[in-house]
mmCIF file of C-alpha atoms in Angstrom:
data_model
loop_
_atom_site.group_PDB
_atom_site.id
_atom_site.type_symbol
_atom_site.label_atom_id
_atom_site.label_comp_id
_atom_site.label_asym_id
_atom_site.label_seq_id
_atom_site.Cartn_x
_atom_site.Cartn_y
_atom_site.Cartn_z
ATOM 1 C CA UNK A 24 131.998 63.199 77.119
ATOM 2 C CA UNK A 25 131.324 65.356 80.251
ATOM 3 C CA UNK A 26 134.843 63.965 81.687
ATOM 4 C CA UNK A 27 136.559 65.572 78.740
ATOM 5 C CA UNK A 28 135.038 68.879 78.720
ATOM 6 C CA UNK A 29 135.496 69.225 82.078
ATOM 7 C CA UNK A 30 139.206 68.749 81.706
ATOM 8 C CA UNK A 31 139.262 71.358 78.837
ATOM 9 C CA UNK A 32 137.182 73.595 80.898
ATOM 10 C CA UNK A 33 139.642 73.378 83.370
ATOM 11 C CA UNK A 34 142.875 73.904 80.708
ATOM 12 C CA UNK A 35 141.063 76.738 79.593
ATOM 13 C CA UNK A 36 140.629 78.451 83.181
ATOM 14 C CA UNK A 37 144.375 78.059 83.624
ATOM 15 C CA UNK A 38 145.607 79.237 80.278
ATOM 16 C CA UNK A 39 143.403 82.479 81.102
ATOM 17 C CA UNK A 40 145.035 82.922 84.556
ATOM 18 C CA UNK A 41 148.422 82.510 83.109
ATOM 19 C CA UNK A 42 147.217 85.082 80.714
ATOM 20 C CA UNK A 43 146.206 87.588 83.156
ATOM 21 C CA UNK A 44 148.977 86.792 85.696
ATOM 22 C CA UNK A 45 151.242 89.782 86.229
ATOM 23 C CA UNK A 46 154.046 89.695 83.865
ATOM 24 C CA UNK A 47 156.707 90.034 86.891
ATOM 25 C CA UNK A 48 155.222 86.322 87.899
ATOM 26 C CA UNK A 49 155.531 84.388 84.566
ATOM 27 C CA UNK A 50 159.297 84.698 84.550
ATOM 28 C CA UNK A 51 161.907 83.730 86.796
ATOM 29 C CA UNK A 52 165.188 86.015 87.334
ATOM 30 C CA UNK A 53 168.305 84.521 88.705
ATOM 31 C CA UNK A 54 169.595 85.969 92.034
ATOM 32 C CA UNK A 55 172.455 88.275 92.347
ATOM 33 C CA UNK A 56 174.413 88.347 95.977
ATOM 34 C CA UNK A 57 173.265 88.267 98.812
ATOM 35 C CA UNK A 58 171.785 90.660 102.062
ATOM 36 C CA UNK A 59 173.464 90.845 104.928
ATOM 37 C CA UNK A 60 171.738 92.093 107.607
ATOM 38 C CA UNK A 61 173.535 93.713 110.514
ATOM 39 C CA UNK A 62 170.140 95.862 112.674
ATOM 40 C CA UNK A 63 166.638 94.569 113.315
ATOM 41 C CA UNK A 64 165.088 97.826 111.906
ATOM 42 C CA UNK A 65 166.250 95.927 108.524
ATOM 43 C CA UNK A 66 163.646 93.538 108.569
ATOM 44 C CA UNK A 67 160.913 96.644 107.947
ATOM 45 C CA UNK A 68 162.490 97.559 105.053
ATOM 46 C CA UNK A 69 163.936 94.209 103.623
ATOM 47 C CA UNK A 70 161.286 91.359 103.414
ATOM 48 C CA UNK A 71 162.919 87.808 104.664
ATOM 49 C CA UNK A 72 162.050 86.381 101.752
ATOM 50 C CA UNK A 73 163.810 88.797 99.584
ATOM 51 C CA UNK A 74 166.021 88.377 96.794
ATOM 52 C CA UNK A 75 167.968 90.661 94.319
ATOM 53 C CA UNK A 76 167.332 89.139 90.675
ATOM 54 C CA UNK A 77 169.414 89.932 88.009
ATOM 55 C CA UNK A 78 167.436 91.350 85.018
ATOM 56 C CA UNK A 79 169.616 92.229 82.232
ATOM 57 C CA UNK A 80 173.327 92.046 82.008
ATOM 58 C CA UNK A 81 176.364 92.702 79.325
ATOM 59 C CA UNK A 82 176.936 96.356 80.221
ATOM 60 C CA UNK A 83 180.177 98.057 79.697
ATOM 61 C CA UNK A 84 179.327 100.399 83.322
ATOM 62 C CA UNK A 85 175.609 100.814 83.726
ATOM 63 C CA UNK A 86 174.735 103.727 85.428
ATOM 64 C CA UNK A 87 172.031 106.651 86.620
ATOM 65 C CA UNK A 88 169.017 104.820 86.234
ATOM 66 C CA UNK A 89 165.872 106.487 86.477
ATOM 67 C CA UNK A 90 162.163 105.266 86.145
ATOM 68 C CA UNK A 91 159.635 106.443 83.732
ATOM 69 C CA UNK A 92 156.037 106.668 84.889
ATOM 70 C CA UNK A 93 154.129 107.250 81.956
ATOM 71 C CA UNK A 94 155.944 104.455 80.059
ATOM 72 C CA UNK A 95 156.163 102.393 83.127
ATOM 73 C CA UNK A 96 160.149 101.703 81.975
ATOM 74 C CA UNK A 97 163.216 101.951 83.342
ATOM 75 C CA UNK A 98 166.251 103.927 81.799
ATOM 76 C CA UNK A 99 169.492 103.735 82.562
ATOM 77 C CA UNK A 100 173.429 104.345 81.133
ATOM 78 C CA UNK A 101 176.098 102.628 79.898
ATOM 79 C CA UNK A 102 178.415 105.482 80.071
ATOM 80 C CA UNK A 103 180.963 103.631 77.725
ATOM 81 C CA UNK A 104 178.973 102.741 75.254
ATOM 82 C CA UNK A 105 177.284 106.300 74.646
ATOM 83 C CA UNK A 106 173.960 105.023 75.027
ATOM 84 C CA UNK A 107 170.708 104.762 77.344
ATOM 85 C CA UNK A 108 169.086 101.883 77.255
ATOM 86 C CA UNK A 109 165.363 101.082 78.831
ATOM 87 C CA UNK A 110 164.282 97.942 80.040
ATOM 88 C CA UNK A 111 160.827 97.167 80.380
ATOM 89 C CA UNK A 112 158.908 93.551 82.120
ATOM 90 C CA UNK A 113 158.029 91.290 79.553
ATOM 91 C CA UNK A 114 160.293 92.891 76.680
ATOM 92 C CA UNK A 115 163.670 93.102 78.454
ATOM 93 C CA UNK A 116 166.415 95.929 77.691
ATOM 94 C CA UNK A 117 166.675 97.851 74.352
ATOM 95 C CA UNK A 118 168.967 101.027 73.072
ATOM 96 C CA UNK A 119 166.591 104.145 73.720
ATOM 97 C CA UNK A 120 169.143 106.440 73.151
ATOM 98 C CA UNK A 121 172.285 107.126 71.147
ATOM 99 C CA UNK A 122 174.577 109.132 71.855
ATOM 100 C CA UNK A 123 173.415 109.964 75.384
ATOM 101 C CA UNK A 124 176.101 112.193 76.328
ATOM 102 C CA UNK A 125 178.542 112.593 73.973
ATOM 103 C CA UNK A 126 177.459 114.147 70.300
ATOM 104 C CA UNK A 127 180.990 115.276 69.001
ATOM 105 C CA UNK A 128 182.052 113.217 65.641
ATOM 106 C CA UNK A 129 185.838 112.417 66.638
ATOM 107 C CA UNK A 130 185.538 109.170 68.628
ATOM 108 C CA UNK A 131 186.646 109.194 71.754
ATOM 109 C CA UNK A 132 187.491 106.629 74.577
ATOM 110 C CA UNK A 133 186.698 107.233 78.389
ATOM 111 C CA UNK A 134 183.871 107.676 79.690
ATOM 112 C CA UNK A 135 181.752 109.923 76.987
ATOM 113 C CA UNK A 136 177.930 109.100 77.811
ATOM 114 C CA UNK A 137 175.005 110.213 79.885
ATOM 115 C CA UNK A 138 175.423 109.069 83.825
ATOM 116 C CA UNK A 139 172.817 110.337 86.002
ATOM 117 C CA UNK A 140 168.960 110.804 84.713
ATOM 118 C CA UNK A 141 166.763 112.547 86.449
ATOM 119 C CA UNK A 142 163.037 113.483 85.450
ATOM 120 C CA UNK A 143 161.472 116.899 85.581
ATOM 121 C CA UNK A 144 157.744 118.011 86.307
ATOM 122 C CA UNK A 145 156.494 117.713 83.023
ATOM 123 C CA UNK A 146 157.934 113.627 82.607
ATOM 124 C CA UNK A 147 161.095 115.165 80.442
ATOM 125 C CA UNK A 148 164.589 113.054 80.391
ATOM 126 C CA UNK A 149 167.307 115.094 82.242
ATOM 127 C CA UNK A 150 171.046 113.951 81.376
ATOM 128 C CA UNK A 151 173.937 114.722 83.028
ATOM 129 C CA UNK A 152 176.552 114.402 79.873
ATOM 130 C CA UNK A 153 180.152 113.542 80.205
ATOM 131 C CA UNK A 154 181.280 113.996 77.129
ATOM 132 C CA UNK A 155 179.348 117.116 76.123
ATOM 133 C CA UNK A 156 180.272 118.308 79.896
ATOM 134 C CA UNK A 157 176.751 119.810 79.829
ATOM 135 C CA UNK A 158 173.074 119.198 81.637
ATOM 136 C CA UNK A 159 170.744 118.848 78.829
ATOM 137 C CA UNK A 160 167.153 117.783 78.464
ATOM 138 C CA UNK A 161 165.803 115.486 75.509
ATOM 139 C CA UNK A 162 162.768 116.588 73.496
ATOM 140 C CA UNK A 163 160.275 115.282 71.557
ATOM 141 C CA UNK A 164 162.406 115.584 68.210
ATOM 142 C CA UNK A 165 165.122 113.861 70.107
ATOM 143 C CA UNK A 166 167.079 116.647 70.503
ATOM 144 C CA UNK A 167 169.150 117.984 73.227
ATOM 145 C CA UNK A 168 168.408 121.178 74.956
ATOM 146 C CA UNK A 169 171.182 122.264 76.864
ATOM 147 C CA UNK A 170 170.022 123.920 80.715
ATOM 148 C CA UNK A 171 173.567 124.319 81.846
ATOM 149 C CA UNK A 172 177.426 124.082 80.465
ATOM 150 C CA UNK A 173 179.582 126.991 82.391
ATOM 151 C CA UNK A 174 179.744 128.483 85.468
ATOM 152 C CA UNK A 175 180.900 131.991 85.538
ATOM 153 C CA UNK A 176 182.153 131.159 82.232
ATOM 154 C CA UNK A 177 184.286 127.600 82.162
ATOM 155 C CA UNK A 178 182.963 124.619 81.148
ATOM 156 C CA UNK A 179 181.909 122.462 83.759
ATOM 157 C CA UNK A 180 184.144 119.200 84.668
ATOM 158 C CA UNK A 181 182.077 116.351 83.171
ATOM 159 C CA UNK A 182 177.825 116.660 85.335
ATOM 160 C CA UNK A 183 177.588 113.072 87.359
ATOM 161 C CA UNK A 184 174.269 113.038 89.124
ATOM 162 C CA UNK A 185 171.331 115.120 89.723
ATOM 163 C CA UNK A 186 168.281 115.301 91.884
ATOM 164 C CA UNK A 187 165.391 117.878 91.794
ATOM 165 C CA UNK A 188 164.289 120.105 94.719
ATOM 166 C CA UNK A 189 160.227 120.240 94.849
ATOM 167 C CA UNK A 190 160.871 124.018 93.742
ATOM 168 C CA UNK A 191 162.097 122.932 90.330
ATOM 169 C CA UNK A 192 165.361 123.773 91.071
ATOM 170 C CA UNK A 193 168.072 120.712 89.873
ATOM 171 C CA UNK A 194 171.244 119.991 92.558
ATOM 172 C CA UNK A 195 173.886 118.279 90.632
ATOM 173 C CA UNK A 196 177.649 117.361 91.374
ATOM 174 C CA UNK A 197 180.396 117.845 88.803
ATOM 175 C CA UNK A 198 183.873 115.274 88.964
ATOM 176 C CA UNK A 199 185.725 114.787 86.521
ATOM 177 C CA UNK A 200 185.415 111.180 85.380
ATOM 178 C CA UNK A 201 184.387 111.907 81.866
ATOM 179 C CA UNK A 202 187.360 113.824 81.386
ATOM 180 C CA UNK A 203 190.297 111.827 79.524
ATOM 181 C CA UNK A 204 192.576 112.806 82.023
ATOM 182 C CA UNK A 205 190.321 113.020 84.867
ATOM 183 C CA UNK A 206 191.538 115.996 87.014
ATOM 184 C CA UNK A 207 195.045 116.174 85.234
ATOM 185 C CA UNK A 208 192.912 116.978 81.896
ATOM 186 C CA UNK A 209 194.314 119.784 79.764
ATOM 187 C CA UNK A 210 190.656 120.721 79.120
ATOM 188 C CA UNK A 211 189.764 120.919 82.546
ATOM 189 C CA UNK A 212 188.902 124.477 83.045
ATOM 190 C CA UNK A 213 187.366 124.469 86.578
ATOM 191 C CA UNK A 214 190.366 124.269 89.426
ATOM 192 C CA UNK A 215 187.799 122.047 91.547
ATOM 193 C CA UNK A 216 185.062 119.661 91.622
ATOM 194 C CA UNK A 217 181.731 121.165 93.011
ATOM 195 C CA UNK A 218 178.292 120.624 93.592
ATOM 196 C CA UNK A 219 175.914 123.150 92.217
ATOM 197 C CA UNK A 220 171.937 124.353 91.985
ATOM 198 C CA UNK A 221 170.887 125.324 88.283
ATOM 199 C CA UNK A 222 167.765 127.296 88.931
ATOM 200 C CA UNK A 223 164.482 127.515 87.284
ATOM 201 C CA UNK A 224 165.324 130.664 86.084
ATOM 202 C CA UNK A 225 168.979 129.038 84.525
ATOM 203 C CA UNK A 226 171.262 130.925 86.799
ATOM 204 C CA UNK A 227 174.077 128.110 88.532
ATOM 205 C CA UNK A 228 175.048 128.641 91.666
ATOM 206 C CA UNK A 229 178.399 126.431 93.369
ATOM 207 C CA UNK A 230 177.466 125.326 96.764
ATOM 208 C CA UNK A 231 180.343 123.696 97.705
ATOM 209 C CA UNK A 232 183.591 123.185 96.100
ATOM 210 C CA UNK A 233 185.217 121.207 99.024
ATOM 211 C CA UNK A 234 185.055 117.667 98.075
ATOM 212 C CA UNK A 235 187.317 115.495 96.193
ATOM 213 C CA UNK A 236 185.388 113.571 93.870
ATOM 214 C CA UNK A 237 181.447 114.525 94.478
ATOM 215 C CA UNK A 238 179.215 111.975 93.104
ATOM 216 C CA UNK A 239 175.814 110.658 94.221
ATOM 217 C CA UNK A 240 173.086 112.861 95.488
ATOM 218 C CA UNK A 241 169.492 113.155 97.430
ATOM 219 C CA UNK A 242 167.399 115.095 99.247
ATOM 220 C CA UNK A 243 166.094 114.193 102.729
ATOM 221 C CA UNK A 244 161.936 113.579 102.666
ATOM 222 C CA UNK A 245 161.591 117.359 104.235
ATOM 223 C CA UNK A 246 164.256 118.785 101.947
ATOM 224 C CA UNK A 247 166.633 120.248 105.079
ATOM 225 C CA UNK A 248 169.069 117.567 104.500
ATOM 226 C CA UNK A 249 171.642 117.195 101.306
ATOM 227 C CA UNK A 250 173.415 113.838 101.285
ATOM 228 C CA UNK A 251 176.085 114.353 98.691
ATOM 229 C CA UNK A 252 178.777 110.814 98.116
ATOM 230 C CA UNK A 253 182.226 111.270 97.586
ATOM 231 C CA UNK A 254 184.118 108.754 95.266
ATOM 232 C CA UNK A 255 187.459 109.182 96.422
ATOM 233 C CA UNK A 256 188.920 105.827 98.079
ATOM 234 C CA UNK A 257 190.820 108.234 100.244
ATOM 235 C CA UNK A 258 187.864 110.155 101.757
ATOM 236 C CA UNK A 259 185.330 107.451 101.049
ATOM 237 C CA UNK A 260 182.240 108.838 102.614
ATOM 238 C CA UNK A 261 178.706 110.505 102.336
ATOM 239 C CA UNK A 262 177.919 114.280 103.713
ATOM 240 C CA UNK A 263 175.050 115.309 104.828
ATOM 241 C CA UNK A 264 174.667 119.109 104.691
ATOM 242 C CA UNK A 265 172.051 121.534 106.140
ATOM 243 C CA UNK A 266 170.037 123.192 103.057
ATOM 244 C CA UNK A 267 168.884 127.012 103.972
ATOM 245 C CA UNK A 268 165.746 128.626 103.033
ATOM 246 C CA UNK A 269 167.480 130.080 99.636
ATOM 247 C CA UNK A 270 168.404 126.784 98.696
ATOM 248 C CA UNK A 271 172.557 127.274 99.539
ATOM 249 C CA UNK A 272 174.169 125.143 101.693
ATOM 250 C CA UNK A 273 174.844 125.582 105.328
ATOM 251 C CA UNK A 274 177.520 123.024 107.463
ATOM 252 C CA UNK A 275 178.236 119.753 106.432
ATOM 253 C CA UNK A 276 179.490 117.277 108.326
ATOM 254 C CA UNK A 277 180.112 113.629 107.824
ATOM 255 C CA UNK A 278 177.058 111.328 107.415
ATOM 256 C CA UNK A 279 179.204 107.694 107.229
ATOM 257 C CA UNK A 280 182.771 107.323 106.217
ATOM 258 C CA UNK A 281 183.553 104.280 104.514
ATOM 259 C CA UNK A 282 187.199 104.712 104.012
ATOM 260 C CA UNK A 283 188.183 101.514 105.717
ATOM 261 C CA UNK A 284 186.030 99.588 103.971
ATOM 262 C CA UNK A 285 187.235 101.127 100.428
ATOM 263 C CA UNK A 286 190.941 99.847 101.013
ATOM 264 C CA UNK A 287 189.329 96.474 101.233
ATOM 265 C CA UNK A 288 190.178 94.782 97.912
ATOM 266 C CA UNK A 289 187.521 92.282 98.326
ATOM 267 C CA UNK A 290 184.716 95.044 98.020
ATOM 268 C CA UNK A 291 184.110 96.576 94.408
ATOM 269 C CA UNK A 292 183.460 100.087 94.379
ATOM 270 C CA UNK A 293 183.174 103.336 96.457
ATOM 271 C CA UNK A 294 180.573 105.376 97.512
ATOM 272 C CA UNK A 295 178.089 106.198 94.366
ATOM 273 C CA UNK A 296 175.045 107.374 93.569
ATOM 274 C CA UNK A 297 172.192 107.113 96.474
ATOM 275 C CA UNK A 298 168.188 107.472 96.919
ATOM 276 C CA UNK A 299 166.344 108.162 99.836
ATOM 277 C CA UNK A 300 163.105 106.355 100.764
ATOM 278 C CA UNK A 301 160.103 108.031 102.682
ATOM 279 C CA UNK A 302 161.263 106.964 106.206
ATOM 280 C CA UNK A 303 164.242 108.966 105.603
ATOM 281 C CA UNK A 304 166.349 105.804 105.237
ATOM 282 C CA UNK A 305 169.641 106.139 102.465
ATOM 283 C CA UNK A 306 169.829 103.476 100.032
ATOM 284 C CA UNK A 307 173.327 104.027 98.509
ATOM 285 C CA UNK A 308 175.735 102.450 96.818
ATOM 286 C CA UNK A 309 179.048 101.612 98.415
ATOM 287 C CA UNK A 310 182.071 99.508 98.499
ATOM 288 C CA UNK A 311 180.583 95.411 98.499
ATOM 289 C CA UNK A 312 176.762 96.384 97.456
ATOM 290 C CA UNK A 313 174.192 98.787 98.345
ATOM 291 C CA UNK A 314 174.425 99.989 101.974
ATOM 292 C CA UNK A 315 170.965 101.007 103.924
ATOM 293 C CA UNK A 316 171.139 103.742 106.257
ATOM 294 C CA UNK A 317 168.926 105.210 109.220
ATOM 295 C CA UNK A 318 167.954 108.547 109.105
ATOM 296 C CA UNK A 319 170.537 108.540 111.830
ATOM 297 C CA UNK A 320 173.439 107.246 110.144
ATOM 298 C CA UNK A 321 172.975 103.638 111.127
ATOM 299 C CA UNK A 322 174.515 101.492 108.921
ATOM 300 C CA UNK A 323 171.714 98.438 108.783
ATOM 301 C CA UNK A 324 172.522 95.912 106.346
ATOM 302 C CA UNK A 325 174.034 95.687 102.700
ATOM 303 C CA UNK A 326 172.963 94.563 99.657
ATOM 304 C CA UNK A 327 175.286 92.787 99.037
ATOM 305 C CA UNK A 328 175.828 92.293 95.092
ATOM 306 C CA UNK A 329 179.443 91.057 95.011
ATOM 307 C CA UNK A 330 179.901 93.989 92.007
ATOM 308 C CA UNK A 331 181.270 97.314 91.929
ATOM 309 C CA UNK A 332 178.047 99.379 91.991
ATOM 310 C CA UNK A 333 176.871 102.044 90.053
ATOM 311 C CA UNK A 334 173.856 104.180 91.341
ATOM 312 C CA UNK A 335 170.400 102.839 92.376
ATOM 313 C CA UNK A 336 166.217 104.020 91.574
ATOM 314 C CA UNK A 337 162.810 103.675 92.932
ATOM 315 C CA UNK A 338 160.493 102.261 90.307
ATOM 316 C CA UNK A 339 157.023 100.393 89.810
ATOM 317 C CA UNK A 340 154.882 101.166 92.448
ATOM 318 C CA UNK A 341 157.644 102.624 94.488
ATOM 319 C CA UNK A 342 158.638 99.676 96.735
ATOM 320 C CA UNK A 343 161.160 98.543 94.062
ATOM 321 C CA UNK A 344 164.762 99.439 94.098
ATOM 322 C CA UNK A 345 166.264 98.943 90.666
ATOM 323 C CA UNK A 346 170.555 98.190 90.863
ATOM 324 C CA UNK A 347 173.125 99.168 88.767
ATOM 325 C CA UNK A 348 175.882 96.805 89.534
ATOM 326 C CA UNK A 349 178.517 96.917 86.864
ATOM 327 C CA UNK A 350 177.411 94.603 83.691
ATOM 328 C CA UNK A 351 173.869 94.221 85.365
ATOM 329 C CA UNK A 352 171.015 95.559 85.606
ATOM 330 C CA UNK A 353 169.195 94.210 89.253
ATOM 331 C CA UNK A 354 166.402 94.514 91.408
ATOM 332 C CA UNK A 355 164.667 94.107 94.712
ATOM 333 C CA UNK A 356 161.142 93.999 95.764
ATOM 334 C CA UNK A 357 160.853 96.376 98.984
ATOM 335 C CA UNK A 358 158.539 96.978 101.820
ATOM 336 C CA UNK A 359 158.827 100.620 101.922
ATOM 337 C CA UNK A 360 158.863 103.224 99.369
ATOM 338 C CA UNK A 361 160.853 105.830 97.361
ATOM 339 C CA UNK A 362 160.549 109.841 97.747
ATOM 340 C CA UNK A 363 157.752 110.481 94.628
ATOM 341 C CA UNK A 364 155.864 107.658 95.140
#
C-alpha cells in the first residue's frame, strides 16, 4: 500500500510541474533555416544552441509585427488579406483585426492592409495603412483615428513602416507598394517616395525624398543615428543618416549595400524592415534571412530563413526576435535585448 501511494505521490508531483512549466516549454516548434555565422562577435548575440522555430504559418505576406506588453501578444500583418492577426503562447494566431488598412467597400487587389505597427506611450496600435494611404491609430471602439494622410496637401504614397523617437514624435517612410500601380499609379499624387516625421503636435515634415523605394526603419540606442532600408533590387541597401537636434536629417551615407546579393536569385527578398538591439547591433531583414549588423556596419552572420522576409520585433522579455518570413510567422531566443526593453 505504501509502494502505490508513493508512485501516485510521485505522478502527482509531475503532473503539477508540467502544470506550472512555462508554456514556451510544453510545446515543441519545428525549425525554420538555418544561422550562418560569418564574425565571432556573433556568438554574444546568437546562443550556439539556437534555433529559429516556426510558430504559425499560411500567410498571404506577413508583415510589421509588433509586440504588445500589456497583453503579452504579438501582432502582426498580412497585408493581402486586410487583416492583423495576434498570436499568443499557448493559444496560437487569431484575426485581431479586420480591415487593418484598407476600409473602402469596392474590393480591391494589391496590397490594401496595415504593414508596419508601431506602439505609442500610452500602449495604443499605430498602423501604417496601404490602402487608406493614411497613419491611423485604433481605439477602444475599434475605430480608426487618422494622425496623418497629406503632406502639403497630396495624399501620401501608401505609409510602410514607422518607429517612434523618445520625444513622441513618429519617423515613417512612404513607397508605394500599396498602390495598384506602384509608382506608375494614376492616383499617385506625390512625385517621390520620402521619409517623414509626423509630430506630436500633427505637423509632417519630409526629411528626405532621395531614395527609391524607402522601407524599414530604426533609431540608433542614443537616437543620433537613422537607419532607413531601401527595397529597390537596384540600390539594395540600408542608410544611416545623422539626426539633428530638431529632429531633421543631416548626411546620409551608406550603412551596407546589398545590391550584389539582391541579383542573387537564390536569396528571397531585399532589404526590409529592421530593429536595433541595445548594443547598437541592426537586426534587419535582407535578401536570404535576417542579416545582423555591428554598430559599425559589420555584417556578422544571417539568419538564414530560406524565405523572402518581411520585417522583424523584439518581444517577451526582450531577448526574443519574432520573424516575418513570408507565410510564417518565426522566432529566436536571443542573448541580448531590444531598444524598450
Amino acid at each position: 500500500m505504501r509502494l502505490q501511494i508513493g508512485v501516485l505521490s510521485a505522478w502527482t508531483v509531475l503532473g503539477l510541474l508540467c502544470l506550472n512549466a512555462p508554456a514556451d516549454e510544453k510545446k515543441e516548434y519545428p525549425s525554420l533555416g538555418t544561422i550562418e555565422r560569418k564574425d565571432p562577435r556573433l556568438d554574444r548575440l546568437v546562443p550556439s544552441e539556437a534555433k529559429i522555430e516556426r510558430l504559425a504559418d499560411g500567410y498571404d505576406w506577413s508583415e510589421g509585427p509588433v509586440w504588445d506588453r500589456q497583453g503579452r501578444y504579438l501582432l502582426f500583418s498580412d497585408v493581402p488579406q486586410n487583416k492583423v492577426f495576434r498570436w499568443k503562447e499557448g493559444e496560437g494566431a487569431s484575426v485581431f483585426l479586420e480591415p487593418s488598412g484598407y476600409t473602402g467597400s469596392v474590393a480591391r487587389g494589391g496590397e490594401p492592409g496595415s504593414n508596419g505597427l508601431a506602439m505609442d506611450a500610452q500602449g495604443r496600435l499605430i498602423l501604417c495603412q496601404h490602402g487608406d494611404r493614411c497613419i491611423a491609430r485604433l481605439e477602444p471602439n475599434r475605430k480608426f483615428t487618422v494622425l496623418a494622410d497629406r503632406y502639403e496637401g497630396k495624399r501620401f504614397n501608401s505609409p510602410n513602416d514607422a518607429v517612434f523617437k523618445s520625444n513622441g514624435d513618429l519617423y515613417f517612410t512612404d513607397p508605394p507598394y500599396g498602390l495598384l500601380g506602384k509608382n506608375d499609379d494614376p492616383k499617385k499624387e506625390l512625385p517621390f517616395n520620402g521619409v517623414f516625421r509626423l509630430a506630436k503636435d500633427g505637423k509632417v515634415t519630409l526629411l528626405t525624398d532621395k531614395l527609391t523605394y524607402p522601407n524599414g526603419i530604426a533609431f540608433s540606442p542614443d537616437e543620433k543615428t537613422l537607419y532607413v532600408a531601401n527595397s529597390d533590387p537596384e540600390q539594395a541597401l540600408w542608410m544611416a543618416y545623422d539626426v539633428k537636434e530638431d529632429g531633421t536629417l543631416g548626411a546620409g551615407k551608406v550603412f551596407f549595400d546589398a545590391t550584389s546579393l539582391a541579383k542573387n536569385k537564390a536569396l528571397k527578398g531585399l532589404p526590409d524592415g529592421l530593429k536595433v538591439d541595445q548594443l547598437g547591433n541592426l537586426f534587419a531583414t535582407a535578401p536570404g534571412g535576417v542579416f545582423i549588423f555591428s554598430p559599425d556596419g559589420t555584417h556578422l552572420g544571417t539568419l538564414a530563413t530560406g524565405e523572402a522576409n518581411g520585417n522583424c520585433a523584439w518581444g517577451d522579455d526582450g531577448s526574443t526576435l519574432y520573424v516575418n518570413a513570408d507565410m510564417y510567422l518565426a522566432r529566436i531566443r536571443l542573448t541580448t535585448k531590444g531598444l524598450g526593453f
